[in-house]
mmCIF file of C-alpha atoms and ligand atoms in Angstrom:
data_model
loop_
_atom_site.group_PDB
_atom_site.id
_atom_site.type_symbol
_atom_site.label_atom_id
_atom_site.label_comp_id
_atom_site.label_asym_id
_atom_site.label_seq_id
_atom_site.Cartn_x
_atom_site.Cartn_y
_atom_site.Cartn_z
ATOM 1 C CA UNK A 19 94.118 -22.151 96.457
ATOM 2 C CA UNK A 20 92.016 -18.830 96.286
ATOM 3 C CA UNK A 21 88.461 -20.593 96.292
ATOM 4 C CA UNK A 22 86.643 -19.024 98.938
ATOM 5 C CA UNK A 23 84.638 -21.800 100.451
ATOM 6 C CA UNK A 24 87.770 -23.678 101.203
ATOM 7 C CA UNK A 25 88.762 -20.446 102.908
ATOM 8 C CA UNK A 26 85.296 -20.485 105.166
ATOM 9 C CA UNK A 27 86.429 -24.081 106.049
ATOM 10 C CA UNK A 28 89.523 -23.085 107.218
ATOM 11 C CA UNK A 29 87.720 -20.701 109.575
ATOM 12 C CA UNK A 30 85.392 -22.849 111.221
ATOM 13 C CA UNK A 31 88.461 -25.333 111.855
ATOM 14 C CA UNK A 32 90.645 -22.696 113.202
ATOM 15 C CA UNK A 33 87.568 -21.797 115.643
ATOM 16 C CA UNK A 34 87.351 -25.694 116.880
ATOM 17 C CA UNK A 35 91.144 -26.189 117.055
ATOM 18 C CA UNK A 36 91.600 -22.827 118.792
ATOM 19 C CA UNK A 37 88.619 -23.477 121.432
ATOM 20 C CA UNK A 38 90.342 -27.204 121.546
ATOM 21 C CA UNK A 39 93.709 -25.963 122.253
ATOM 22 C CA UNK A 40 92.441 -23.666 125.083
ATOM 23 C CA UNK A 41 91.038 -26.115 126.884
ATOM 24 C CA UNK A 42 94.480 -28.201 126.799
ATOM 25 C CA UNK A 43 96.224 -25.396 127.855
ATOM 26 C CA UNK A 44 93.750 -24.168 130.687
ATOM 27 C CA UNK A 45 93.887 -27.413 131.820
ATOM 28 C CA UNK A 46 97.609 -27.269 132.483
ATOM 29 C CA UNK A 47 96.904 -23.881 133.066
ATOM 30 C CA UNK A 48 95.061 -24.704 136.363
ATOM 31 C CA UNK A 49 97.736 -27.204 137.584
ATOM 32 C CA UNK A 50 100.661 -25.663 137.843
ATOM 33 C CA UNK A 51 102.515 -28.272 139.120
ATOM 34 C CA UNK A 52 101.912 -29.619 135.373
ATOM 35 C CA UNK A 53 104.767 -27.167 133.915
ATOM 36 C CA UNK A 54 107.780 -26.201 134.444
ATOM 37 C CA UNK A 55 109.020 -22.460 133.462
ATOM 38 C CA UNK A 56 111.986 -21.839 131.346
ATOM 39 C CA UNK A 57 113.537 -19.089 129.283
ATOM 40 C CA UNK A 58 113.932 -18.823 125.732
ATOM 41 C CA UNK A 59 116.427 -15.370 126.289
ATOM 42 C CA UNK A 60 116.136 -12.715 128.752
ATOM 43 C CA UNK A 61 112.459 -12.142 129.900
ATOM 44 C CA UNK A 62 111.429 -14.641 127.405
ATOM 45 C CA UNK A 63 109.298 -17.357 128.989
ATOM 46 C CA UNK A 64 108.487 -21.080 127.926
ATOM 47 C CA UNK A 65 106.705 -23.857 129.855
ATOM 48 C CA UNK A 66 106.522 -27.348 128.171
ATOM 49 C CA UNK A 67 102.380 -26.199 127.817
ATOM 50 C CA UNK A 68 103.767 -23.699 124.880
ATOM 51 C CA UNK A 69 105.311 -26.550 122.715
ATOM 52 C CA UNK A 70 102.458 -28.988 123.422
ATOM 53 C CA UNK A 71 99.688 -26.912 122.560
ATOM 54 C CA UNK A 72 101.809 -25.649 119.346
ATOM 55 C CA UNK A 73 101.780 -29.338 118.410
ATOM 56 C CA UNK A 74 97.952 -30.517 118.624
ATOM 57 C CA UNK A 75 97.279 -27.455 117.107
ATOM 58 C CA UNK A 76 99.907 -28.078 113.798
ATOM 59 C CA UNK A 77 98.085 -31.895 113.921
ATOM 60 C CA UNK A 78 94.741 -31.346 113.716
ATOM 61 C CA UNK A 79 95.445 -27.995 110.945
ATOM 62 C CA UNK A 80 97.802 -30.015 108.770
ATOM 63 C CA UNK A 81 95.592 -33.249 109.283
ATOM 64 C CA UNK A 82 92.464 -31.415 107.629
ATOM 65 C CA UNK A 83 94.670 -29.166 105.651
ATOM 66 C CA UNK A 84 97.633 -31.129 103.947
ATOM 67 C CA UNK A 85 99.665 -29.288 101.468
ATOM 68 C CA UNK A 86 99.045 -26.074 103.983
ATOM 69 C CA UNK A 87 102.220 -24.233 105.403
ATOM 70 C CA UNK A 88 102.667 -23.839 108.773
ATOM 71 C CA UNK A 89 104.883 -21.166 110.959
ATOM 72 C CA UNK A 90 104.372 -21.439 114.751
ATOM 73 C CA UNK A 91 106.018 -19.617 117.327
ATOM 74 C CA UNK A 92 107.668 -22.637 118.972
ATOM 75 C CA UNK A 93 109.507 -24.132 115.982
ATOM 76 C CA UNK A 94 106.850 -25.858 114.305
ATOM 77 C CA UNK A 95 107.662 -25.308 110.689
ATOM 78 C CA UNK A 96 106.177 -27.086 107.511
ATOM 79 C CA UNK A 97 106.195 -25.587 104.072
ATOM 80 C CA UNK A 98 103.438 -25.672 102.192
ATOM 81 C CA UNK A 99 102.446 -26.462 98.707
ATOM 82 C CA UNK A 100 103.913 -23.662 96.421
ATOM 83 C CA UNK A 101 100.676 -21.289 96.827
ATOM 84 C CA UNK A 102 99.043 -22.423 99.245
ATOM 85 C CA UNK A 103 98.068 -21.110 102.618
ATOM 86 C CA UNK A 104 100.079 -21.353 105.426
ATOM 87 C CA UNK A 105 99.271 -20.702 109.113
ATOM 88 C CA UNK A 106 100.884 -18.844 111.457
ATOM 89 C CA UNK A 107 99.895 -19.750 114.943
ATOM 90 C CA UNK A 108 101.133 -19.074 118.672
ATOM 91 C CA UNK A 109 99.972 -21.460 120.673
ATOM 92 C CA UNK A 110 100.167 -19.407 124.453
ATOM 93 C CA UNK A 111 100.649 -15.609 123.426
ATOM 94 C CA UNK A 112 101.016 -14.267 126.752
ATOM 95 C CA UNK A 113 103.091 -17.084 128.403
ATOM 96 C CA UNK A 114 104.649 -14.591 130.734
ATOM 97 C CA UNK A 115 101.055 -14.337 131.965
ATOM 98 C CA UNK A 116 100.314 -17.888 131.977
ATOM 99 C CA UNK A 117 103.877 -19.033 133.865
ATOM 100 C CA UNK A 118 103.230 -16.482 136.714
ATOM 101 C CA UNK A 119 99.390 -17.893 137.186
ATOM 102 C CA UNK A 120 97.799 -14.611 135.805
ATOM 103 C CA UNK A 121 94.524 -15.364 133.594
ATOM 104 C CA UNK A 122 95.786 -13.151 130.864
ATOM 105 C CA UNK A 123 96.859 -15.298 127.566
ATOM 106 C CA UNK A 124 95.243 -16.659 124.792
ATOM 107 C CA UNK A 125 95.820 -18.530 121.929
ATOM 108 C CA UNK A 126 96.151 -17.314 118.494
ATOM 109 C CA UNK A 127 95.384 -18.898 114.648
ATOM 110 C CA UNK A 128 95.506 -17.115 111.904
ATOM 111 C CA UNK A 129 95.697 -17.972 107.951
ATOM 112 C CA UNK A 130 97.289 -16.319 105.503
ATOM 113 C CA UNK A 131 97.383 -16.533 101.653
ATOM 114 C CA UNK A 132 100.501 -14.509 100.092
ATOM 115 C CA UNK A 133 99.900 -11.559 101.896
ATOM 116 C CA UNK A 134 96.521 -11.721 102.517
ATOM 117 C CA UNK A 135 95.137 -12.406 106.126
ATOM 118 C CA UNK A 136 91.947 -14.701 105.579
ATOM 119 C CA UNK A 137 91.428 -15.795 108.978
ATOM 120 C CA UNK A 138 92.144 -14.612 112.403
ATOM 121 C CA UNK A 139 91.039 -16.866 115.686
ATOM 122 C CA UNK A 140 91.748 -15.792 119.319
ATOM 123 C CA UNK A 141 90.516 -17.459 122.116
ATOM 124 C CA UNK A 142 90.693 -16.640 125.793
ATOM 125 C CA UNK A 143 90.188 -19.857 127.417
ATOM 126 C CA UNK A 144 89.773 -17.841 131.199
ATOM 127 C CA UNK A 145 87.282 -15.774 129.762
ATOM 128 C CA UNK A 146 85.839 -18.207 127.245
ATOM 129 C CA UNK A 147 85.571 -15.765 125.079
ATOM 130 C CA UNK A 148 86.418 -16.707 120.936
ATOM 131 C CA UNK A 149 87.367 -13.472 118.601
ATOM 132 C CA UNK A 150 87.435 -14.351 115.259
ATOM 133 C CA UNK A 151 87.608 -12.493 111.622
ATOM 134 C CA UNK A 152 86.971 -13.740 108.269
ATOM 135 C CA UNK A 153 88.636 -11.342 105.599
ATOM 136 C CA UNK A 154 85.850 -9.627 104.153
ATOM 137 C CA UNK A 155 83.126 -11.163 106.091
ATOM 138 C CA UNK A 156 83.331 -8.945 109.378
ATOM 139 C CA UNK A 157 84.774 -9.672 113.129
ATOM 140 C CA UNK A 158 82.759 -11.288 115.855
ATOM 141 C CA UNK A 159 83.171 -11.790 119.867
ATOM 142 C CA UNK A 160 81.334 -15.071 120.825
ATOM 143 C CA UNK A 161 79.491 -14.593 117.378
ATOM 144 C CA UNK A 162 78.149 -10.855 118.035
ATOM 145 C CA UNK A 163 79.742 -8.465 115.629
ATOM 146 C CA UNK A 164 82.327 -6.153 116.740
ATOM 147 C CA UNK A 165 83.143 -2.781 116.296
ATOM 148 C CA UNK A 166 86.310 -0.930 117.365
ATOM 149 C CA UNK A 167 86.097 2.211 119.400
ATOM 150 C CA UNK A 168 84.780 5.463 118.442
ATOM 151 C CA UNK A 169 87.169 7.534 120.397
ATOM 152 C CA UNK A 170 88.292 10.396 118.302
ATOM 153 C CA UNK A 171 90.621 12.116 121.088
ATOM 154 C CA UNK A 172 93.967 10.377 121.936
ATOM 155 C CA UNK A 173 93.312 12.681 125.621
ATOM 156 C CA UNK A 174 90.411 10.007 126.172
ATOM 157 C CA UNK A 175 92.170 6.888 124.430
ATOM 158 C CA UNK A 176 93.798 3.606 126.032
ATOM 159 C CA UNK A 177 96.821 2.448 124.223
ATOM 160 C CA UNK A 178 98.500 -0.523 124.719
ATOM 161 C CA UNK A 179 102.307 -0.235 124.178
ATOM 162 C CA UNK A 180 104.020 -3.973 123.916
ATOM 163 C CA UNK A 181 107.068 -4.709 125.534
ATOM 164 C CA UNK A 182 109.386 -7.007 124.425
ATOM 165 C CA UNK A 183 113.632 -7.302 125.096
ATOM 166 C CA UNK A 184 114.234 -7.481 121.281
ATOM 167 C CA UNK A 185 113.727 -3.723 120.297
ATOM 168 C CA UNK A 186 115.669 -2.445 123.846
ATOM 169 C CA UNK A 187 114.465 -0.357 126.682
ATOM 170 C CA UNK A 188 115.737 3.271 125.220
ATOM 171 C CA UNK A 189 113.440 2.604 122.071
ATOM 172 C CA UNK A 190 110.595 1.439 125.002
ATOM 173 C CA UNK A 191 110.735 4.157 127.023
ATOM 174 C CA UNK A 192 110.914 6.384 124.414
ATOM 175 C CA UNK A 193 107.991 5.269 122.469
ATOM 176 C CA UNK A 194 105.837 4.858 126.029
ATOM 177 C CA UNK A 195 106.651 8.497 126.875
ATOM 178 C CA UNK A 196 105.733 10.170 123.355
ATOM 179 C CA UNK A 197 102.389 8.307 124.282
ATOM 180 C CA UNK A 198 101.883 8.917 127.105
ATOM 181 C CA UNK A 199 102.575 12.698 126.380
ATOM 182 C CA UNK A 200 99.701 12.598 124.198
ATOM 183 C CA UNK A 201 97.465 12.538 127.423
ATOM 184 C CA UNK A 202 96.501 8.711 126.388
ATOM 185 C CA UNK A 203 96.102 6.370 129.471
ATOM 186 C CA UNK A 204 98.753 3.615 128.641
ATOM 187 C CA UNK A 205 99.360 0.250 129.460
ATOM 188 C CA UNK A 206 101.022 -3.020 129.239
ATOM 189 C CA UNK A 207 99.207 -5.914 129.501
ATOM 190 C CA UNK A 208 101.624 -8.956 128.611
ATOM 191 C CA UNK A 209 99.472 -10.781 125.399
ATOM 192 C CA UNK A 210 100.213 -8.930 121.778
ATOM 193 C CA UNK A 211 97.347 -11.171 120.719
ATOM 194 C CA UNK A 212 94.892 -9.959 123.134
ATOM 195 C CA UNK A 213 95.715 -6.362 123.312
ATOM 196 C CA UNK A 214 94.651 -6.844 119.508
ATOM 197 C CA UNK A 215 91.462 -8.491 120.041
ATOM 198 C CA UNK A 216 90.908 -5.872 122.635
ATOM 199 C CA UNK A 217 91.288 -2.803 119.656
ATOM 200 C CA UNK A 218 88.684 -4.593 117.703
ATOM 201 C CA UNK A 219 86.082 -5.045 120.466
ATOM 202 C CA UNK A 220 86.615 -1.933 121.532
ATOM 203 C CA UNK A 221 87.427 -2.264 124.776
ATOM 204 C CA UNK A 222 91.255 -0.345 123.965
ATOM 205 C CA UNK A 223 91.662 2.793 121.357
ATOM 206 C CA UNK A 224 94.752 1.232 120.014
ATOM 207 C CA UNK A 225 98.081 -0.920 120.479
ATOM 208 C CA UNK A 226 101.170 0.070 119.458
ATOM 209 C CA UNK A 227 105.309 -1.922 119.637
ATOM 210 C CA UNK A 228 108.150 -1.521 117.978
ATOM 211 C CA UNK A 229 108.615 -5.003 116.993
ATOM 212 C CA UNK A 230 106.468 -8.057 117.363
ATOM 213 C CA UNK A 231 106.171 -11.035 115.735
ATOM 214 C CA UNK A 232 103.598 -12.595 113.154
ATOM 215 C CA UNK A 233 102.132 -14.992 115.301
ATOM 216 C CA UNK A 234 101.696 -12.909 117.748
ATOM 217 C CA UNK A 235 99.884 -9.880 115.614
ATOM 218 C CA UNK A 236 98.775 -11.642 112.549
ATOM 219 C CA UNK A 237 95.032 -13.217 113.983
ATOM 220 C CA UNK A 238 94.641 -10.018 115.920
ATOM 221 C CA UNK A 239 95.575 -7.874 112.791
ATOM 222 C CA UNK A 240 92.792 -8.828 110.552
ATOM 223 C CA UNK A 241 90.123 -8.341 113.656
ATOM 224 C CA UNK A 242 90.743 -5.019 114.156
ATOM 225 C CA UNK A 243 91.146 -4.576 110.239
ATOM 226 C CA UNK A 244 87.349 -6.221 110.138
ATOM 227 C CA UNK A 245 86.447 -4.316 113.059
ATOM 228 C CA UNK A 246 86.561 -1.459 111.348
ATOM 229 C CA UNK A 247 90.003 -0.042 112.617
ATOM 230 C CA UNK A 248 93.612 0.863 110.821
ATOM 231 C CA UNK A 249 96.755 -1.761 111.285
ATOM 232 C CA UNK A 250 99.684 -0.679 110.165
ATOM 233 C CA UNK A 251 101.270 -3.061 106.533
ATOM 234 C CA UNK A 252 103.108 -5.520 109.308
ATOM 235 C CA UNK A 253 103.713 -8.001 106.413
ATOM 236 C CA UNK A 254 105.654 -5.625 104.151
ATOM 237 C CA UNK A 255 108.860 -6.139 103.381
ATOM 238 C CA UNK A 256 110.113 -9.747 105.790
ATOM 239 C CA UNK A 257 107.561 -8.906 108.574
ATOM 240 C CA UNK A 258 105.924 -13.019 108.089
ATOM 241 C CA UNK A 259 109.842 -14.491 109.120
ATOM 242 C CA UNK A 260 111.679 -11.478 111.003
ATOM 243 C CA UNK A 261 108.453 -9.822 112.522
ATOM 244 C CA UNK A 262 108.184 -5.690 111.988
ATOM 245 C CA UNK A 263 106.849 -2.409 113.951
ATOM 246 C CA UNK A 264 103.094 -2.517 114.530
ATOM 247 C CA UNK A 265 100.499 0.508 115.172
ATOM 248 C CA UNK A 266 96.582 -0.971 115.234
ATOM 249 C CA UNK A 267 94.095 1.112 115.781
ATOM 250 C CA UNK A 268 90.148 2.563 116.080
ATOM 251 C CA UNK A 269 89.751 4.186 112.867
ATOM 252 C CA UNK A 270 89.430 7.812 114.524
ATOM 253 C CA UNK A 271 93.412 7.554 116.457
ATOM 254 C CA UNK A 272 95.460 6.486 113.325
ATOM 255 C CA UNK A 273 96.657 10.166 111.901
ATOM 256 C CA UNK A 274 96.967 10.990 115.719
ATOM 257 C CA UNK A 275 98.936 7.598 117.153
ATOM 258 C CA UNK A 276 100.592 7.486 113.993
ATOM 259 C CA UNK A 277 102.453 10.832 114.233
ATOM 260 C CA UNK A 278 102.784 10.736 118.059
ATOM 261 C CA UNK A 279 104.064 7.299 118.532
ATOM 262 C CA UNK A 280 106.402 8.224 115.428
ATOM 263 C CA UNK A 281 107.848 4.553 115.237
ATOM 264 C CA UNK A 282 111.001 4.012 113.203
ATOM 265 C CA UNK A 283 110.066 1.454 110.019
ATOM 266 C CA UNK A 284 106.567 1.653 110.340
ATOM 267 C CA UNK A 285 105.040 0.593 107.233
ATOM 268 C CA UNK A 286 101.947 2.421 106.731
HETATM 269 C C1 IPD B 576 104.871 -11.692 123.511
HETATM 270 C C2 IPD B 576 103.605 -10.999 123.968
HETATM 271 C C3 IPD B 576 103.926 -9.565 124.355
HETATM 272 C C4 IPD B 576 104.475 -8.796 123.182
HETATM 273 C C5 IPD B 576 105.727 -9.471 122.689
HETATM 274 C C6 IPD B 576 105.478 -10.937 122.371
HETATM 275 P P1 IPD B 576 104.670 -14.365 123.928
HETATM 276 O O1 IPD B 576 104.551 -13.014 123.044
HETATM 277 O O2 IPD B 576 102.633 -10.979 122.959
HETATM 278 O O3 IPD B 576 102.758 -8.900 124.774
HETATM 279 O O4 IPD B 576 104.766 -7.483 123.585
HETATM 280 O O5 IPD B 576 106.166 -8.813 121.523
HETATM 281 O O6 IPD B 576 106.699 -11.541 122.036
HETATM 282 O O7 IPD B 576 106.123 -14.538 124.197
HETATM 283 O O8 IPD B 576 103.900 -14.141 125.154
HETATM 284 O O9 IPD B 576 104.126 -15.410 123.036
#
């Protein structure tokens, strides 16, 4: 399936399910007595919102899409036709955020064809804001275009540096310091996905983590990609199943962040 009007279908539904999904979840969002919070491992949160929004989101896709793959972050697996495209989707990125009742999470679509990204969708319910990317088409924030940053000087950057318990706290700290020692303000904000869309709108000079997973990065990958900015090759080698390093980036910080942040198994 490489026809490209197919493709541009596939984008406007990702847009409708993605705005769809956000609405479910800041529904539940604003009732917290909706939810309860579990852990999937240590600082690794879940709320019954997660699986339910994974699975309207895998109905209405595979619905209008059958014979499409499907990888989400809660389990939801289907495999595809031999060929065809599959998407990868996580349905709260940023659930830490969303069980502790801060507005900071989003949900995230994106569509891939071998190793191509085609689409990318993130939506902020809180914000009601919808970032999405068509490969080749451009990148657009509420359906203005966007650009990513024109900082040149990591001394006047923002980088977000992801956090997660899977890479451990000596490779953290380690990476957050040779950032930070750069004279970049640094951060941690608690949503992969929206620290992404955030690079491609501009509004941060880069992101950087030592491992994250495809549905977190993938949507957010090919808006900063469309924006106009460098991401890092997060689906070489088995960066779709096992997840990989990540460095994206305003066009103007990659030589810089790349040799600063100096992260082990970075594909370039
Ligand atoms: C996590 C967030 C976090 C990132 C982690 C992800 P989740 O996803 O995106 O910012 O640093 O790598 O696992 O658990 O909120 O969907």
């Amino acid at each position: 399936m490489t026809d490209a009007a197919p493709m541009q279908t596939r984008f406007h539904a990702a847009c409708a399910v993605a705005r769809e999904a956000g609405f479910l979840a800041k529904r539940r969002f604003l009732d917290r007595s909706s939810f309860t919070i579990g852990f999937k491992g240590p600082q690794d949160f879940i709320t019954e919102v997660d699986g339910e929004v994974e699975r309207l989101i895998q109905s209405r896709l595979i619905e209008a899409f059958a014979g499409d793959g499907f990888i989400g972050e809660e389990g939801a697996g289907l495999v595809g036709s031999p060929g065809a495209p599959i998407w990868v989707v996580d349905p709260i990125d940023g659930t830490s955020n969303f069980a502790r009742g801060a507005p900071h999470w989003c949900v995230s679509i994106a569509c891939i064809l071998g190793v191509s990204i085609e689409v990318g969708v993130i939506y902020d319910p809180m914000l009601d804001e919808l970032f999405c990317a068509r490969r080749g088409a451009g990148a657009w924030l509420n359906g203005a275009p966007m650009r990513t940053a024109e900082t040149a000087d990591l001394g006047k950057a923002t980088i977000e540096v992801g956090w997660n318990m899977r890479s451990g706290l000596a490779a953290f700290m380690a990476l957050l310091e040779r950032v930070a020692a750069t004279g970049a303000g640094v951060l941690r904000a608690g949503s992969g996905a929206l620290g992404l869309a955030y690079v491609a709108a501009g509004r941060r000079d880069g992101y950087v983590e030592n491992h994250i997973n495809s549905w977190d990065c993938l949507a957010g990958n090919l808006l900063v990609t469309e924006a106009g900015g460098y991401v890092s090759d997060f689906l070489a080698g088995e960066g779709l199943r096992k997840g990989n390093p990540l460095i994206a980036c305003a066009a103007g910080m990659k030589a810089a962040l790349v040799k600063a942040a100096d992260i082990k198994g970075l594909a370039l």
